[in-house]
Short mmCIF file of C-alpha atoms in Angstrom, two decimals:
data_model
loop_
_atom_site.label_atom_id
_atom_site.label_comp_id
_atom_site.label_asym_id
_atom_site.label_seq_id
_atom_site.Cartn_x
_atom_site.Cartn_y
_atom_site.Cartn_z
CA MET A 1 -0.13 -0.13 -0.18
CA THR A 2 1.27 3.48 -0.97
CA LYS A 3 2.30 5.82 1.72
CA LEU A 4 1.28 9.39 0.09
CA LYS A 5 2.93 12.75 2.42
CA VAL A 6 2.35 16.33 1.65
CA GLY A 7 4.70 17.26 -1.08
CA ASN A 8 4.09 14.14 -3.27
CA ILE A 9 2.71 13.73 -6.46
CA ALA A 10 -1.22 12.35 -5.93
CA PRO A 11 -1.70 9.38 -7.81
CA ASP A 12 -3.58 10.03 -10.84
CA PHE A 13 -6.73 8.43 -11.03
CA GLU A 14 -9.63 6.76 -13.13
CA ALA A 15 -13.07 6.25 -11.91
CA LYS A 16 -16.57 6.40 -12.50
CA ASN A 17 -19.27 8.68 -11.04
CA TYR A 18 -22.37 7.66 -10.04
CA LEU A 19 -24.04 8.58 -13.23
CA GLY A 20 -21.37 6.37 -15.01
CA GLN A 21 -19.12 9.23 -16.11
CA THR A 22 -15.30 8.67 -15.72
CA VAL A 23 -13.48 11.19 -13.95
CA THR A 24 -10.07 11.83 -13.47
CA LEU A 25 -7.33 13.60 -11.72
CA LYS A 26 -5.86 15.05 -14.64
CA GLU A 27 -9.11 16.78 -16.18
CA PHE A 28 -8.80 18.86 -12.87
CA LYS A 29 -4.77 19.44 -13.65
CA GLU A 30 -5.77 20.50 -16.87
CA LYS A 31 -8.78 23.08 -15.88
CA SER A 32 -5.83 24.01 -12.61
CA GLN A 33 -8.54 23.51 -10.41
CA PRO A 34 -7.31 22.08 -7.07
CA ILE A 35 -10.24 19.43 -5.84
CA VAL A 36 -10.45 17.67 -2.12
CA LEU A 37 -10.68 13.74 -2.50
CA TYR A 38 -12.25 12.23 0.05
CA PHE A 39 -12.50 8.55 0.99
CA TYR A 40 -15.20 7.21 3.33
CA PRO A 41 -16.32 3.90 3.79
CA LYS A 42 -20.05 3.78 3.04
CA ASP A 43 -22.92 5.64 1.59
CA ASN A 44 -26.27 5.87 4.36
CA SER A 45 -23.94 4.92 7.83
CA PRO A 46 -24.52 7.65 10.42
CA VAL A 47 -20.71 9.03 10.08
CA CYS A 48 -20.42 9.15 6.74
CA THR A 49 -23.75 10.43 6.07
CA LYS A 50 -22.82 13.67 8.93
CA GLU A 51 -19.64 14.09 6.62
CA SER A 52 -20.98 14.28 2.98
CA CYS A 53 -23.60 16.42 4.27
CA GLU A 54 -20.75 18.82 6.17
CA PHE A 55 -18.92 19.19 2.79
CA ARG A 56 -22.22 19.84 1.08
CA ASP A 57 -23.13 22.62 3.54
CA LYS A 58 -19.47 24.08 3.17
CA TYR A 59 -19.79 23.54 -0.71
CA GLN A 60 -20.04 26.69 -1.84
CA LYS A 61 -17.03 27.90 0.38
CA PHE A 62 -14.78 25.69 -1.41
CA ILE A 63 -16.38 26.83 -4.75
CA GLU A 64 -15.70 29.86 -4.19
CA ALA A 65 -11.99 29.13 -3.36
CA GLY A 66 -11.71 27.58 -6.62
CA ALA A 67 -11.48 23.90 -5.24
CA GLU A 68 -13.64 20.64 -6.62
CA VAL A 69 -14.85 18.70 -3.94
CA ILE A 70 -15.16 14.62 -4.64
CA GLY A 71 -16.31 11.38 -2.72
CA VAL A 72 -14.66 7.85 -2.92
CA SER A 73 -16.96 4.79 -1.43
CA SER A 74 -16.71 1.31 -2.49
CA ASP A 75 -20.84 1.79 -2.69
CA GLY A 76 -21.84 1.48 -5.98
CA GLU A 77 -23.56 3.40 -8.57
CA ASP A 78 -27.02 3.04 -7.38
CA SER A 79 -26.32 3.24 -3.84
CA HIS A 80 -24.49 6.68 -4.67
CA LYS A 81 -27.50 7.92 -6.59
CA LEU A 82 -29.88 7.52 -3.68
CA PHE A 83 -27.11 9.04 -1.06
CA VAL A 84 -26.48 11.70 -3.66
CA SER A 85 -30.62 12.21 -4.44
CA LYS A 86 -31.58 12.17 -0.20
CA TYR A 87 -28.91 14.54 1.36
CA SER A 88 -28.70 16.85 -2.09
CA LEU A 89 -25.22 16.75 -2.53
CA PRO A 90 -23.98 18.81 -5.16
CA PHE A 91 -20.61 17.21 -5.66
CA THR A 92 -19.33 14.15 -7.45
CA LEU A 93 -19.15 10.28 -5.72
CA LEU A 94 -16.80 7.84 -7.53
CA THR A 95 -17.40 4.22 -7.14
CA ASP A 96 -14.13 2.33 -5.88
CA LYS A 97 -16.43 -1.37 -5.84
CA HIS A 98 -12.58 -2.94 -5.86
CA SER A 99 -10.70 -0.38 -3.65
CA LYS A 100 -8.38 0.39 -6.59
CA LEU A 101 -7.88 4.28 -5.69
CA ALA A 102 -8.15 3.42 -2.15
CA LYS A 103 -4.79 1.06 -2.49
CA LEU A 104 -3.46 3.81 -4.68
CA TYR A 105 -4.05 6.51 -2.26
CA GLY A 106 -3.11 4.37 0.67
CA VAL A 107 -6.81 4.63 2.41
CA ASN A 108 -7.15 1.22 4.71
CA GLY A 109 -9.30 0.53 7.20
CA ILE A 110 -9.61 -2.73 9.72
CA LEU A 111 -12.97 -3.94 9.85
CA LEU A 112 -14.35 -0.78 7.31
CA PRO A 113 -12.83 1.02 4.45
CA GLY A 114 -10.64 3.97 5.39
CA ARG A 115 -11.55 7.42 5.96
CA LYS A 116 -8.89 9.99 4.37
CA THR A 117 -9.08 13.43 2.61
CA PHE A 118 -6.65 14.53 0.62
CA ILE A 119 -6.19 18.04 -0.94
CA ILE A 120 -4.26 18.13 -3.82
CA ASP A 121 -3.44 21.36 -5.65
CA LYS A 122 -3.73 22.15 -8.94
CA HIS A 123 -0.73 20.60 -10.60
CA GLY A 124 -1.38 17.39 -8.84
CA ILE A 125 0.62 17.57 -5.60
CA ILE A 126 -0.62 17.31 -2.64
CA ALA A 127 -1.51 19.72 -0.22
CA GLY A 128 -2.94 18.54 2.96
CA ILE A 129 -3.89 15.01 4.17
CA HIS A 130 -6.34 14.26 7.06
CA ASP A 131 -6.73 10.73 8.15
CA GLY A 132 -9.46 9.51 10.69
CA LEU A 133 -11.81 6.40 11.10
CA LEU A 134 -14.23 8.18 13.81
CA SER A 135 -13.51 11.76 12.85
CA SER A 136 -16.33 12.84 10.39
CA THR A 137 -16.18 16.45 10.25
CA SER A 138 -12.93 18.03 11.99
CA HIS A 139 -11.01 18.11 8.82
CA ILE A 140 -13.63 19.57 6.95
CA ASP A 141 -12.20 23.27 8.48
CA GLU A 142 -8.67 22.40 7.34
CA SER A 143 -9.33 21.32 4.24
CA LEU A 144 -11.01 24.55 3.51
CA LYS A 145 -7.79 26.52 4.98
CA ILE A 146 -5.58 24.67 3.02
CA ILE A 147 -7.66 25.24 -0.10
CA GLU A 148 -7.72 29.01 0.61
CA LYS A 149 -3.98 29.31 1.39
CA LEU A 150 -3.75 27.56 -2.44
CA LYS A 151 -5.78 30.35 -3.92
CA LEU A 152 -3.40 33.03 -2.61
CA GLN A 153 -0.72 31.27 -4.31
CA ILE A 154 -2.29 32.19 -8.03
#
């Protein structure tokens, strides 16, 4: 499993979102757009729902700072569609059925898939990492602070 650190080049990825569309890191680098890539264990679980809704509630601040938010879990497209609809999530969720992305980014858990957030700058460099299986929201404000600092570095 990969052990990524701040300053590393983020591994390029390709995955399907809940609409069946392919999403890649490359497309965000081409747009010079930073992203917050958050891995979470399961749609509709209490902690993951709280985390996703916190991202939803602060999504406009991320957009205003020039960033996109992307969630990743091993749930399938149908589960993601229901989760997005039920909680009015304005950002995309990627399906990682075989944990390919999780392994690529070194996200692992003991009984459940891991919970980890990567802040990736417009050049594809990891600017921040937050790790915490049981902490659902504490990293969101910190992620926004990093994104806002990146905006100032234009």
